[in-house]
Tab-separated table of C-alpha atoms in Angstrom:
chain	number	residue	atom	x	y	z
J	1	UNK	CA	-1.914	-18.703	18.543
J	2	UNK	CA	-5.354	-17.388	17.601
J	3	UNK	CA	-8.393	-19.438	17.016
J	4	UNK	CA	-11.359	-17.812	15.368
J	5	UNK	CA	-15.082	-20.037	15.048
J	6	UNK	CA	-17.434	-18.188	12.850
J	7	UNK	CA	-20.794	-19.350	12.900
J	8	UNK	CA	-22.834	-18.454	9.662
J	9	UNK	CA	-25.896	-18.946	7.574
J	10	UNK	CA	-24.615	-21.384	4.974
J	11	UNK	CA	-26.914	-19.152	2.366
J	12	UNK	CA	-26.827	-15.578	3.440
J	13	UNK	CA	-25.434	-12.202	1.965
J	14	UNK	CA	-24.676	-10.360	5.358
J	15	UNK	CA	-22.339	-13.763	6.450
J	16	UNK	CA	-20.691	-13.502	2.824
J	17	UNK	CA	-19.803	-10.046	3.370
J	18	UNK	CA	-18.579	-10.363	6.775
J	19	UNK	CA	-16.201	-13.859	5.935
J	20	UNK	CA	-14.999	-11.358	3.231
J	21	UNK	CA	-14.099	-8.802	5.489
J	22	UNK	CA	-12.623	-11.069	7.839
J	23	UNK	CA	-10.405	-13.150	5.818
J	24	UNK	CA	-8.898	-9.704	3.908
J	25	UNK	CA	-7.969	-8.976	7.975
J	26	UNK	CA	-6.935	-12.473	8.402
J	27	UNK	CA	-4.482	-12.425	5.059
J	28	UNK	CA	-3.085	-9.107	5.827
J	29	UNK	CA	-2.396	-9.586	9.339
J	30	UNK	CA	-1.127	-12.874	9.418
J	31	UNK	CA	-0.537	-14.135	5.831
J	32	UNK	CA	3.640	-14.076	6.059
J	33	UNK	CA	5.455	-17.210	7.867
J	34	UNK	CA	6.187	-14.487	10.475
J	35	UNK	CA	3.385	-13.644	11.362
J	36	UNK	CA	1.396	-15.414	14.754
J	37	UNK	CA	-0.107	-18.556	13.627
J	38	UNK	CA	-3.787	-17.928	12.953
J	39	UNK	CA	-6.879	-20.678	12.746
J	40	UNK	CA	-10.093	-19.751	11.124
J	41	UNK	CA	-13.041	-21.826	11.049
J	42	UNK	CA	-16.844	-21.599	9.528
J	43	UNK	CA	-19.304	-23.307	10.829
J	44	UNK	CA	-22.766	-23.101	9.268
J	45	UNK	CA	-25.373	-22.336	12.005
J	46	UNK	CA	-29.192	-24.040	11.231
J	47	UNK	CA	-31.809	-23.504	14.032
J	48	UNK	CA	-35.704	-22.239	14.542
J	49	UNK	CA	-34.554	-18.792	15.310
J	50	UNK	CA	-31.950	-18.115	13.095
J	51	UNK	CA	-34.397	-19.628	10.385
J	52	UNK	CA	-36.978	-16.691	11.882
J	53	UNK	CA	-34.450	-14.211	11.699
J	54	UNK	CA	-33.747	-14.573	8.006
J	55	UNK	CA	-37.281	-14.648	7.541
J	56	UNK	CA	-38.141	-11.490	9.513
J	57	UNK	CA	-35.015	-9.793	6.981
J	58	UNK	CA	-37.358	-11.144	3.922
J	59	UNK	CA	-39.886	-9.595	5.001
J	60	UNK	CA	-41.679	-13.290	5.218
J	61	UNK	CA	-44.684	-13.696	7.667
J	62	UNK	CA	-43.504	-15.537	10.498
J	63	UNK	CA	-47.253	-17.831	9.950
J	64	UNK	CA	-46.533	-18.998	6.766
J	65	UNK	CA	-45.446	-22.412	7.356
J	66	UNK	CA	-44.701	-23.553	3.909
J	67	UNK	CA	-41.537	-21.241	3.508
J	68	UNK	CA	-40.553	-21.708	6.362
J	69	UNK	CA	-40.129	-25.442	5.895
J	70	UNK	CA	-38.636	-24.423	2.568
J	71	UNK	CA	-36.101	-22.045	3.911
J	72	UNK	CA	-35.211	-24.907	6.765
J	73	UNK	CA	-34.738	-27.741	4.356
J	74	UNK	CA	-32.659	-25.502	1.561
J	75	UNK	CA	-30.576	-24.201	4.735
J	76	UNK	CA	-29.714	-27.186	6.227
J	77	UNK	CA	-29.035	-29.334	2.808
J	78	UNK	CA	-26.756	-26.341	2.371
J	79	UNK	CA	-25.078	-26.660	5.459
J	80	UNK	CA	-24.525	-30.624	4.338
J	81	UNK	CA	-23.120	-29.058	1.694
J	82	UNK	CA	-20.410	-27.648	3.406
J	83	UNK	CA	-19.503	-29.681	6.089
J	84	UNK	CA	-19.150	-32.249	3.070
J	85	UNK	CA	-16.703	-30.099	1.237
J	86	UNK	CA	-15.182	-29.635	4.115
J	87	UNK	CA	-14.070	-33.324	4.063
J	88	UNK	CA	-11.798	-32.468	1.376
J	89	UNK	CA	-10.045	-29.638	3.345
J	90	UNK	CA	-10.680	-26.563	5.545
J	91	UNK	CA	-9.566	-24.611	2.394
J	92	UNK	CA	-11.741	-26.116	-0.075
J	93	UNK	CA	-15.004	-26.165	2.295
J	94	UNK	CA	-14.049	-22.360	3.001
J	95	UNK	CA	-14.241	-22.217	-0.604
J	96	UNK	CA	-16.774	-23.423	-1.200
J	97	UNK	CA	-18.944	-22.334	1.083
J	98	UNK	CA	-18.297	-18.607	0.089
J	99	UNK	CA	-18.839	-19.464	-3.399
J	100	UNK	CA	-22.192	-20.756	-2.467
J	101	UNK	CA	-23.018	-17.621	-0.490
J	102	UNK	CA	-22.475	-15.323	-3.145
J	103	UNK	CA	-24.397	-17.185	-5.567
J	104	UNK	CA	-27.937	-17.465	-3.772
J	105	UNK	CA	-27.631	-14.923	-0.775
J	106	UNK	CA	-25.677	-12.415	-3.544
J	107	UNK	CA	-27.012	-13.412	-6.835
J	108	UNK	CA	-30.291	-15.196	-6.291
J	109	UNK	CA	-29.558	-18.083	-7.432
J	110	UNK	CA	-32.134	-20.635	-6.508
J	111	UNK	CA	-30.498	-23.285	-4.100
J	112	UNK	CA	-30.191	-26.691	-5.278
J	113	UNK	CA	-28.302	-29.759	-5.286
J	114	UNK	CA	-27.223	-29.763	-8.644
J	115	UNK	CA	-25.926	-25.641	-8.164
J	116	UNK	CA	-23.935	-27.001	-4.858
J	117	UNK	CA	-22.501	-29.812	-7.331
J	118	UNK	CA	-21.876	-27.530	-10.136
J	119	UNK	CA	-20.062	-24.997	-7.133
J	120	UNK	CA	-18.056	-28.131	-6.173
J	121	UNK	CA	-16.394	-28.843	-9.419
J	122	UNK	CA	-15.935	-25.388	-9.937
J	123	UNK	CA	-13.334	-25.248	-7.199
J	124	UNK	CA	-11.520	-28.248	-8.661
J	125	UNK	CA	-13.230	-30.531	-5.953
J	126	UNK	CA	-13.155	-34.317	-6.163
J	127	UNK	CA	-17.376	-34.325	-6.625
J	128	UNK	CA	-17.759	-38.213	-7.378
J	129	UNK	CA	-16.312	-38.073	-3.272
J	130	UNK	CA	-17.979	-35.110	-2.429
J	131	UNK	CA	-21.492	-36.710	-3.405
J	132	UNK	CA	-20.703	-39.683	-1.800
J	133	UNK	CA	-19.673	-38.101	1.819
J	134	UNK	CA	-22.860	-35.762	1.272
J	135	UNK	CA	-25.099	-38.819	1.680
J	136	UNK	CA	-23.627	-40.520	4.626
J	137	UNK	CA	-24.088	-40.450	8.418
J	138	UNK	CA	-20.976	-39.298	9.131
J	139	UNK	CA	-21.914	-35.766	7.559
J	140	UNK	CA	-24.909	-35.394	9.466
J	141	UNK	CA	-23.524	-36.372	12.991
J	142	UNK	CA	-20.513	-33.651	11.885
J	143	UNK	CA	-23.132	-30.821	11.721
J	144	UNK	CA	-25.109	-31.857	14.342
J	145	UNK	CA	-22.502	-31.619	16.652
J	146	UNK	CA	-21.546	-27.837	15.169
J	147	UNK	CA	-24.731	-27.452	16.681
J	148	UNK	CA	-24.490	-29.141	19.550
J	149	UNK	CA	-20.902	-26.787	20.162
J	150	UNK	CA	-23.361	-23.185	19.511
J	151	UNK	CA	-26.174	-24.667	21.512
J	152	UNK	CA	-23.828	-25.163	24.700
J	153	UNK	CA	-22.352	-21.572	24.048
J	154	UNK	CA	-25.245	-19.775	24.298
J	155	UNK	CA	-25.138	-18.879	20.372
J	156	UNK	CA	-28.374	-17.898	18.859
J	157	UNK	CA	-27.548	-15.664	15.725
J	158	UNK	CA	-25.255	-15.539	12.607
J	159	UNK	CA	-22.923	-14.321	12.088
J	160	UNK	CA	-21.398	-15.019	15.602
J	161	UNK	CA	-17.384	-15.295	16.000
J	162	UNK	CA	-15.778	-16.749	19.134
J	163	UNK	CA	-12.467	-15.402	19.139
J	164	UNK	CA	-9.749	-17.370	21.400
J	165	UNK	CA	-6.652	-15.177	21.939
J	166	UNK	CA	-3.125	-17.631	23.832
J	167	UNK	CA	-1.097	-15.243	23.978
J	168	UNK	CA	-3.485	-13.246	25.961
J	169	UNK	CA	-2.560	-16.069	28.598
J	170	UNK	CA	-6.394	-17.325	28.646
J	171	UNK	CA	-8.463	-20.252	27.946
J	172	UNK	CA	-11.504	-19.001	27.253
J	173	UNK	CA	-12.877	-16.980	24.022
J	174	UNK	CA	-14.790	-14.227	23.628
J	175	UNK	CA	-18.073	-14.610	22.276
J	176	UNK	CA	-19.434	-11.715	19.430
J	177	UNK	CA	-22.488	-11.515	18.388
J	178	UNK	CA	-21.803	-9.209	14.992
J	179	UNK	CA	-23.687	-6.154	14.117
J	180	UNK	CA	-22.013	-3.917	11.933
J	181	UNK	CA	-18.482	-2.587	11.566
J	182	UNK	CA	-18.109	-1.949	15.486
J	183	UNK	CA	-18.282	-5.600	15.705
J	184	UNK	CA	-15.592	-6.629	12.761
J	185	UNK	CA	-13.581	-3.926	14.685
J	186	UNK	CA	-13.801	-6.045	17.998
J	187	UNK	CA	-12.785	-8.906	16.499
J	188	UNK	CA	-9.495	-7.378	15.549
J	189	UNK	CA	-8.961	-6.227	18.678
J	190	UNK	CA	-8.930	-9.846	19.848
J	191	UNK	CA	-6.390	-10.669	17.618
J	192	UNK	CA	-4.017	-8.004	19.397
J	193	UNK	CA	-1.774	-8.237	22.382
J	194	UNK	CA	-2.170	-5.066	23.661
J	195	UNK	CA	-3.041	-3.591	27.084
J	196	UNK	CA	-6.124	-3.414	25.844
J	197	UNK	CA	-6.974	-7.122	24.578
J	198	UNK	CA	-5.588	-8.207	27.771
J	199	UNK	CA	-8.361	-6.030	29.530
J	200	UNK	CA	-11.021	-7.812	27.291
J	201	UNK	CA	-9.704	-11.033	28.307
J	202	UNK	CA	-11.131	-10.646	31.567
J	203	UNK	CA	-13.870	-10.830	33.460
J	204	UNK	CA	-17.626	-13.248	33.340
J	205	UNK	CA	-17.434	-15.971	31.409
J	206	UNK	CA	-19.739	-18.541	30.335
J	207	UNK	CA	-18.365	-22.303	30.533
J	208	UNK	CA	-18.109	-24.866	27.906
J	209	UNK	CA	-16.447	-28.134	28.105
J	210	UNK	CA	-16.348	-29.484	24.367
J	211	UNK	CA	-13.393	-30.902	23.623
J	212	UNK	CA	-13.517	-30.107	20.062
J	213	UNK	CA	-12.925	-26.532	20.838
J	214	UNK	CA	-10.436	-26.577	23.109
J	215	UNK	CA	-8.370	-30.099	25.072
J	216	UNK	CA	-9.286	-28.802	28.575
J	217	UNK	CA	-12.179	-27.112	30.596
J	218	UNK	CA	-12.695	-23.852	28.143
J	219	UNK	CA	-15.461	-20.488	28.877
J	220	UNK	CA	-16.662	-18.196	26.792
J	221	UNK	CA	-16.878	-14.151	27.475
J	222	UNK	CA	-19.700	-12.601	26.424
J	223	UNK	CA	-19.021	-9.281	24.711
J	224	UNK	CA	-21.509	-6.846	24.237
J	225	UNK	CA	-21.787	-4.438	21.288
């Protein structure tokens, strides 16, 4: 089995394109019953630097407070957004998510609750639920501990995919920072069982013990672009 964690920016153009890229790789590959079983999760990455980062690709001055707090606070309701529609299946927050991408990171589409609503009901979701789970507790501590899981492995940027490979006979994943089409390339390399994924399955590792990755004691392997 392969396990794939993508973190993203639940608002950005570069993450759209990559998903896009990934899940045409995902559907060819492994898209028939006979195929290897394949998992593929998003999960929307919100912290001070990737906030700087997205500002730095704007163009924004990294002093001016006030859109900064603006990007924040549209970025993380976004990511509420998700892990929300998520509630109603990986499918449908996978959906979603992408649709919500393309609209403001792709079309520039201001951000707001009533467009993430509007995205929601497009994509045949139950919204009298969805708006309900958005304002809970529940929905926060979910995304809070997405970051908790990227704080503990060292992940800083988005997109970053963590790519765990069984039948490579290890429990650890492989940690990629992507940059470009060297790093989508990596990532399918992963997904192999060649000599050669076997020799990337090898090595440093950093260690993580969340269970929600993996049951037991799992690491992570840093690879470099």
């Amino acid at each position: 089995m392969i396990e794939i964690y993508l973190f993203v920016n639940p608002l950005g153009e570069y993450c759209f394109k990559m998903e896009q890229q990934l899940l045409q790789f995902i559907e060819e590959e492994y898209g028939t019953p006979s195929k290897e079983k394949m998992q593929f999760r998003f999960l929307p990455l919100v912290n001070l630097q990737t906030i700087g980062d997205v500002m730095q690709q704007k163009g924004i001055s990294q002093n001016n407070l006030e859109k900064r707090n603006h990007l924040f606070s549209t970025t993380y309701s976004a990511a509420l957004d998700c892990k929300a529609a998520q509630f109603q299946g990986k499918k449908k927050g996978r959906h979603f998510l992408i649709k919500l991408q393309e609209a403001v990171g792709c079309n520039n589409i201001p951000y707001s609750h009533a467009l993430a609503e509007s995205i929601f009901e497009e994509i045949g979701g139950d919204l009298n639920m969805f708006k309900e789970d958005r304002q809970s507790d529940f929905v926060k501590e979910v995304f809070f501990s997405d970051q908790k899981i990227a704080r503990e492995m060292g992940i800083t940027k988005h997109p970053s995919a963590v790519v765990y490979n069984y039948a490579c006979d290890r429990d650890f994943g492989v940690l990629v920072e992507v940059e470009g089409t060297s790093s989508l390339w990596r990532i399918k390399e992963l997904c192999k069982t060649t000599d050669n994924s076997y020799q990337v399955f090898n090595g440093e590792h950093l260690h993580t013990n969340d269970s929600q990755f993996h049951s037991r004691t799992s690491h992570l392997h840093l690879l470099s672009n």
